[in-house]
PDB file of C-alpha atoms and ligand atoms in Angstrom:
ATOM      1  CA  UNK A1116       0.000   0.000   0.000  1.00  0.00           C
ATOM      2  CA  UNK A1117       1.390   3.376  -0.949  1.00  0.00           C
ATOM      3  CA  UNK A1118       0.333   6.971  -0.927  1.00  0.00           C
ATOM      4  CA  UNK A1119       0.370   8.223  -4.510  1.00  0.00           C
ATOM      5  CA  UNK A1120       0.858  11.691  -5.855  1.00  0.00           C
ATOM      6  CA  UNK A1121      -2.402  13.454  -6.715  1.00  0.00           C
ATOM      7  CA  UNK A1122      -2.591  14.981 -10.198  1.00  0.00           C
ATOM      8  CA  UNK A1123      -3.754  18.551 -10.433  1.00  0.00           C
ATOM      9  CA  UNK A1124      -5.963  20.409 -12.859  1.00  0.00           C
ATOM     10  CA  UNK A1125      -3.998  20.986 -16.057  1.00  0.00           C
ATOM     11  CA  UNK A1126      -2.757  17.386 -16.129  1.00  0.00           C
ATOM     12  CA  UNK A1127      -4.285  15.767 -19.259  1.00  0.00           C
ATOM     13  CA  UNK A1128      -5.021  12.498 -17.405  1.00  0.00           C
ATOM     14  CA  UNK A1129      -7.807  14.341 -15.577  1.00  0.00           C
ATOM     15  CA  UNK A1130      -9.508  15.112 -18.887  1.00  0.00           C
ATOM     16  CA  UNK A1131      -9.489  11.629 -20.407  1.00  0.00           C
ATOM     17  CA  UNK A1132     -12.359   9.178 -20.442  1.00  0.00           C
ATOM     18  CA  UNK A1133     -11.127   6.358 -18.213  1.00  0.00           C
ATOM     19  CA  UNK A1134     -11.076   2.772 -19.484  1.00  0.00           C
ATOM     20  CA  UNK A1135     -13.387   0.108 -18.033  1.00  0.00           C
ATOM     21  CA  UNK A1136     -11.718  -2.557 -15.928  1.00  0.00           C
ATOM     22  CA  UNK A1137     -11.947  -5.950 -17.629  1.00  0.00           C
ATOM     23  CA  UNK A1138     -11.041  -8.044 -14.595  1.00  0.00           C
ATOM     24  CA  UNK A1139     -10.729  -7.155 -10.920  1.00  0.00           C
ATOM     25  CA  UNK A1140      -7.164  -8.471 -10.767  1.00  0.00           C
ATOM     26  CA  UNK A1141      -4.630  -8.238  -7.970  1.00  0.00           C
ATOM     27  CA  UNK A1142      -3.317  -5.140  -9.704  1.00  0.00           C
ATOM     28  CA  UNK A1143      -6.742  -3.492  -9.371  1.00  0.00           C
ATOM     29  CA  UNK A1144      -6.959  -4.558  -5.701  1.00  0.00           C
ATOM     30  CA  UNK A1145      -3.550  -2.968  -5.115  1.00  0.00           C
ATOM     31  CA  UNK A1146      -4.741   0.161  -6.916  1.00  0.00           C
ATOM     32  CA  UNK A1147      -7.818   0.333  -4.649  1.00  0.00           C
ATOM     33  CA  UNK A1148      -5.630   0.010  -1.551  1.00  0.00           C
ATOM     34  CA  UNK A1149      -3.308   2.780  -2.739  1.00  0.00           C
ATOM     35  CA  UNK A1150      -6.273   4.986  -3.605  1.00  0.00           C
ATOM     36  CA  UNK A1151      -7.822   4.547  -0.150  1.00  0.00           C
ATOM     37  CA  UNK A1152      -4.487   5.313   1.542  1.00  0.00           C
ATOM     38  CA  UNK A1153      -4.031   8.394  -0.647  1.00  0.00           C
ATOM     39  CA  UNK A1154      -7.579   9.610   0.012  1.00  0.00           C
ATOM     40  CA  UNK A1155      -7.265   9.237   3.792  1.00  0.00           C
ATOM     41  CA  UNK A1156      -3.834  10.883   3.842  1.00  0.00           C
ATOM     42  CA  UNK A1157      -4.983  13.901   1.821  1.00  0.00           C
ATOM     43  CA  UNK A1158      -7.492  13.953   3.594  1.00  0.00           C
ATOM     44  CA  UNK A1159     -10.461  13.677   1.285  1.00  0.00           C
ATOM     45  CA  UNK A1160     -13.835  11.959   1.069  1.00  0.00           C
ATOM     46  CA  UNK A1161     -13.341  10.440  -2.373  1.00  0.00           C
ATOM     47  CA  UNK A1162     -10.755   9.723  -5.035  1.00  0.00           C
ATOM     48  CA  UNK A1163     -10.908   8.514  -8.628  1.00  0.00           C
ATOM     49  CA  UNK A1164      -8.068   6.609 -10.316  1.00  0.00           C
ATOM     50  CA  UNK A1165      -7.351   9.346 -12.896  1.00  0.00           C
ATOM     51  CA  UNK A1166      -6.494  11.619  -9.967  1.00  0.00           C
ATOM     52  CA  UNK A1167      -3.423   9.463  -9.337  1.00  0.00           C
ATOM     53  CA  UNK A1168      -2.664   9.193 -13.038  1.00  0.00           C
ATOM     54  CA  UNK A1169      -4.344   5.818 -13.662  1.00  0.00           C
ATOM     55  CA  UNK A1170      -6.780   5.841 -16.567  1.00  0.00           C
ATOM     56  CA  UNK A1171      -9.169   3.201 -15.166  1.00  0.00           C
ATOM     57  CA  UNK A1172     -12.790   3.324 -14.023  1.00  0.00           C
ATOM     58  CA  UNK A1173     -12.076   2.868 -10.313  1.00  0.00           C
ATOM     59  CA  UNK A1174     -13.165   5.062  -7.380  1.00  0.00           C
ATOM     60  CA  UNK A1175     -13.010   5.081  -3.603  1.00  0.00           C
ATOM     61  CA  UNK A1176     -15.358   7.059  -1.352  1.00  0.00           C
ATOM     62  CA  UNK A1177     -15.657   7.450   2.407  1.00  0.00           C
ATOM     63  CA  UNK A1178     -17.891  10.218   3.694  1.00  0.00           C
ATOM     64  CA  UNK A1179     -17.609   8.900   7.242  1.00  0.00           C
ATOM     65  CA  UNK A1180     -19.803   5.787   6.991  1.00  0.00           C
ATOM     66  CA  UNK A1181     -17.109   3.407   5.790  1.00  0.00           C
ATOM     67  CA  UNK A1182     -15.004   2.831   2.721  1.00  0.00           C
ATOM     68  CA  UNK A1183     -16.585   2.075  -0.653  1.00  0.00           C
ATOM     69  CA  UNK A1184     -14.247   0.651  -3.288  1.00  0.00           C
ATOM     70  CA  UNK A1185     -15.973   0.554  -6.663  1.00  0.00           C
ATOM     71  CA  UNK A1186     -14.914  -0.680 -10.077  1.00  0.00           C
ATOM     72  CA  UNK A1187     -16.739   0.382 -13.276  1.00  0.00           C
ATOM     73  CA  UNK A1188     -19.361   2.389 -11.334  1.00  0.00           C
ATOM     74  CA  UNK A1189     -22.436   3.515 -13.271  1.00  0.00           C
ATOM     75  CA  UNK A1190     -25.315   5.683 -12.105  1.00  0.00           C
ATOM     76  CA  UNK A1191     -28.450   3.754 -13.028  1.00  0.00           C
ATOM     77  CA  UNK A1192     -31.005   5.972 -11.326  1.00  0.00           C
ATOM     78  CA  UNK A1193     -31.074   9.482  -9.928  1.00  0.00           C
ATOM     79  CA  UNK A1194     -33.628  11.783  -8.385  1.00  0.00           C
ATOM     80  CA  UNK A1195     -33.970  15.135  -6.679  1.00  0.00           C
ATOM     81  CA  UNK A1196     -31.725  18.137  -7.032  1.00  0.00           C
ATOM     82  CA  UNK A1197     -29.615  19.778  -4.355  1.00  0.00           C
ATOM     83  CA  UNK A1198     -26.912  22.438  -4.459  1.00  0.00           C
ATOM     84  CA  UNK A1199     -23.957  22.318  -2.091  1.00  0.00           C
ATOM     85  CA  UNK A1200     -20.358  23.418  -1.817  1.00  0.00           C
ATOM     86  CA  UNK A1201     -17.719  21.105  -3.250  1.00  0.00           C
ATOM     87  CA  UNK A1202     -13.991  20.940  -3.507  1.00  0.00           C
ATOM     88  CA  UNK A1203     -11.570  18.549  -5.175  1.00  0.00           C
ATOM     89  CA  UNK A1204      -8.128  17.234  -4.267  1.00  0.00           C
ATOM     90  CA  UNK A1205      -7.085  17.899  -7.876  1.00  0.00           C
ATOM     91  CA  UNK A1206      -8.230  21.516  -7.700  1.00  0.00           C
ATOM     92  CA  UNK A1207      -6.617  22.619  -4.449  1.00  0.00           C
ATOM     93  CA  UNK A1208      -7.683  25.873  -2.885  1.00  0.00           C
ATOM     94  CA  UNK A1209     -10.975  26.304  -4.704  1.00  0.00           C
ATOM     95  CA  UNK A1210     -14.575  25.460  -3.880  1.00  0.00           C
ATOM     96  CA  UNK A1211     -17.821  26.049  -5.728  1.00  0.00           C
ATOM     97  CA  UNK A1212     -21.527  25.368  -5.539  1.00  0.00           C
ATOM     98  CA  UNK A1213     -22.600  22.362  -7.575  1.00  0.00           C
ATOM     99  CA  UNK A1214     -26.150  21.174  -8.210  1.00  0.00           C
ATOM    100  CA  UNK A1215     -26.430  17.376  -8.277  1.00  0.00           C
ATOM    101  CA  UNK A1216     -28.991  14.643  -7.778  1.00  0.00           C
ATOM    102  CA  UNK A1217     -29.994  14.171  -4.148  1.00  0.00           C
ATOM    103  CA  UNK A1218     -30.290  10.413  -4.506  1.00  0.00           C
ATOM    104  CA  UNK A1219     -28.518   8.009  -6.833  1.00  0.00           C
ATOM    105  CA  UNK A1220     -28.399   4.287  -7.402  1.00  0.00           C
ATOM    106  CA  UNK A1221     -24.938   3.134  -8.479  1.00  0.00           C
ATOM    107  CA  UNK A1222     -24.077  -0.243  -9.934  1.00  0.00           C
ATOM    108  CA  UNK A1223     -20.475  -1.381  -9.796  1.00  0.00           C
ATOM    109  CA  UNK A1224     -18.157  -4.268  -9.057  1.00  0.00           C
ATOM    110  CA  UNK A1225     -16.619  -4.553  -5.613  1.00  0.00           C
ATOM    111  CA  UNK A1226     -13.007  -5.538  -5.031  1.00  0.00           C
ATOM    112  CA  UNK A1227     -13.950  -9.208  -5.197  1.00  0.00           C
ATOM    113  CA  UNK A1228     -15.467  -8.671  -8.622  1.00  0.00           C
ATOM    114  CA  UNK A1229     -19.045  -9.109  -7.391  1.00  0.00           C
ATOM    115  CA  UNK A1230     -21.771  -6.842  -8.694  1.00  0.00           C
ATOM    116  CA  UNK A1231     -23.089  -4.433  -6.080  1.00  0.00           C
ATOM    117  CA  UNK A1232     -25.822  -1.832  -6.110  1.00  0.00           C
ATOM    118  CA  UNK A1233     -25.635   1.140  -3.772  1.00  0.00           C
ATOM    119  CA  UNK A1234     -28.454   3.527  -3.004  1.00  0.00           C
ATOM    120  CA  UNK A1235     -27.047   6.773  -1.680  1.00  0.00           C
ATOM    121  CA  UNK A1236     -28.415  10.141  -0.656  1.00  0.00           C
ATOM    122  CA  UNK A1237     -27.063  13.536   0.215  1.00  0.00           C
ATOM    123  CA  UNK A1238     -23.286  13.704   0.798  1.00  0.00           C
ATOM    124  CA  UNK A1239     -22.585  10.124  -0.261  1.00  0.00           C
ATOM    125  CA  UNK A1240     -24.642  10.605  -3.425  1.00  0.00           C
ATOM    126  CA  UNK A1241     -22.731  13.823  -4.128  1.00  0.00           C
ATOM    127  CA  UNK A1242     -19.338  12.180  -3.598  1.00  0.00           C
ATOM    128  CA  UNK A1243     -20.262   9.286  -5.904  1.00  0.00           C
ATOM    129  CA  UNK A1244     -21.416  11.670  -8.643  1.00  0.00           C
ATOM    130  CA  UNK A1245     -18.251  13.761  -8.258  1.00  0.00           C
ATOM    131  CA  UNK A1246     -15.972  10.706  -8.514  1.00  0.00           C
ATOM    132  CA  UNK A1247     -17.865   9.168 -11.434  1.00  0.00           C
ATOM    133  CA  UNK A1248     -17.546  12.522 -13.237  1.00  0.00           C
ATOM    134  CA  UNK A1249     -13.762  12.189 -12.872  1.00  0.00           C
ATOM    135  CA  UNK A1250     -13.955   8.929 -14.867  1.00  0.00           C
ATOM    136  CA  UNK A1251     -15.412  10.909 -17.761  1.00  0.00           C
ATOM    137  CA  UNK A1252     -12.850  13.699 -17.539  1.00  0.00           C
ATOM    138  CA  UNK A1253     -15.257  16.083 -15.816  1.00  0.00           C
ATOM    139  CA  UNK A1254     -14.147  18.291 -12.913  1.00  0.00           C
ATOM    140  CA  UNK A1255     -16.451  20.042 -10.442  1.00  0.00           C
ATOM    141  CA  UNK A1256     -15.257  23.418 -11.741  1.00  0.00           C
ATOM    142  CA  UNK A1257     -16.965  22.582 -15.056  1.00  0.00           C
ATOM    143  CA  UNK A1258     -20.320  22.535 -13.264  1.00  0.00           C
ATOM    144  CA  UNK A1259     -19.837  24.845 -10.301  1.00  0.00           C
ATOM    145  CA  UNK A1260     -21.191  28.304  -9.739  1.00  0.00           C
ATOM    146  CA  UNK A1261     -19.656  30.885  -7.462  1.00  0.00           C
ATOM    147  CA  UNK A1262     -16.164  29.350  -7.642  1.00  0.00           C
ATOM    148  CA  UNK A1263     -14.078  30.886  -4.884  1.00  0.00           C
ATOM    149  CA  UNK A1264     -11.052  30.383  -2.698  1.00  0.00           C
ATOM    150  CA  UNK A1265     -11.569  27.706  -0.088  1.00  0.00           C
ATOM    151  CA  UNK A1266     -11.620  28.899   3.478  1.00  0.00           C
ATOM    152  CA  UNK A1267     -11.040  25.444   4.957  1.00  0.00           C
ATOM    153  CA  UNK A1268     -14.753  24.900   4.559  1.00  0.00           C
ATOM    154  CA  UNK A1269     -14.829  21.666   2.575  1.00  0.00           C
ATOM    155  CA  UNK A1270     -12.718  18.565   2.299  1.00  0.00           C
ATOM    156  CA  UNK A1271     -11.650  17.529  -1.173  1.00  0.00           C
ATOM    157  CA  UNK A1272     -12.982  14.703  -3.265  1.00  0.00           C
TER     158      UNK A1272
HETATM  159 ZN1   ZN B2406     -12.389  15.524  -7.414  1.00  0.00          ZN
END
């Protein structure tokens, strides 16, 4: 397990569409472990593989209710709209107000390669949407209004 360097806005890896994972191999399990370590060290509440320079559809999220390690996550259902302040570990020093679905259902593979379905609301739903955006090369600053300097008000994702 290793803490990896987090890529910052301007790095082209953050703007690529990440590749689906074909098999949840040991290499992917190692990637998940490194991503979790990197997220907790930052500290942040979520991290997507492109943020550490790996062009794969892999995310980790922990908003305080435990670690989710998801491979090939897809939003299959969403409802409600809510606006809240967001930041990003790849866009240090800035926050903005982003409108996202209040509730999402996400389908993915877990680290054992089993299909899982997660229903999430509020902060967890927001973190999942933010991380899945990273897999499509989308950053929160593309969607945010009122982008401003962070005053230690929000942890990064
Ligand atoms: Zn982010």
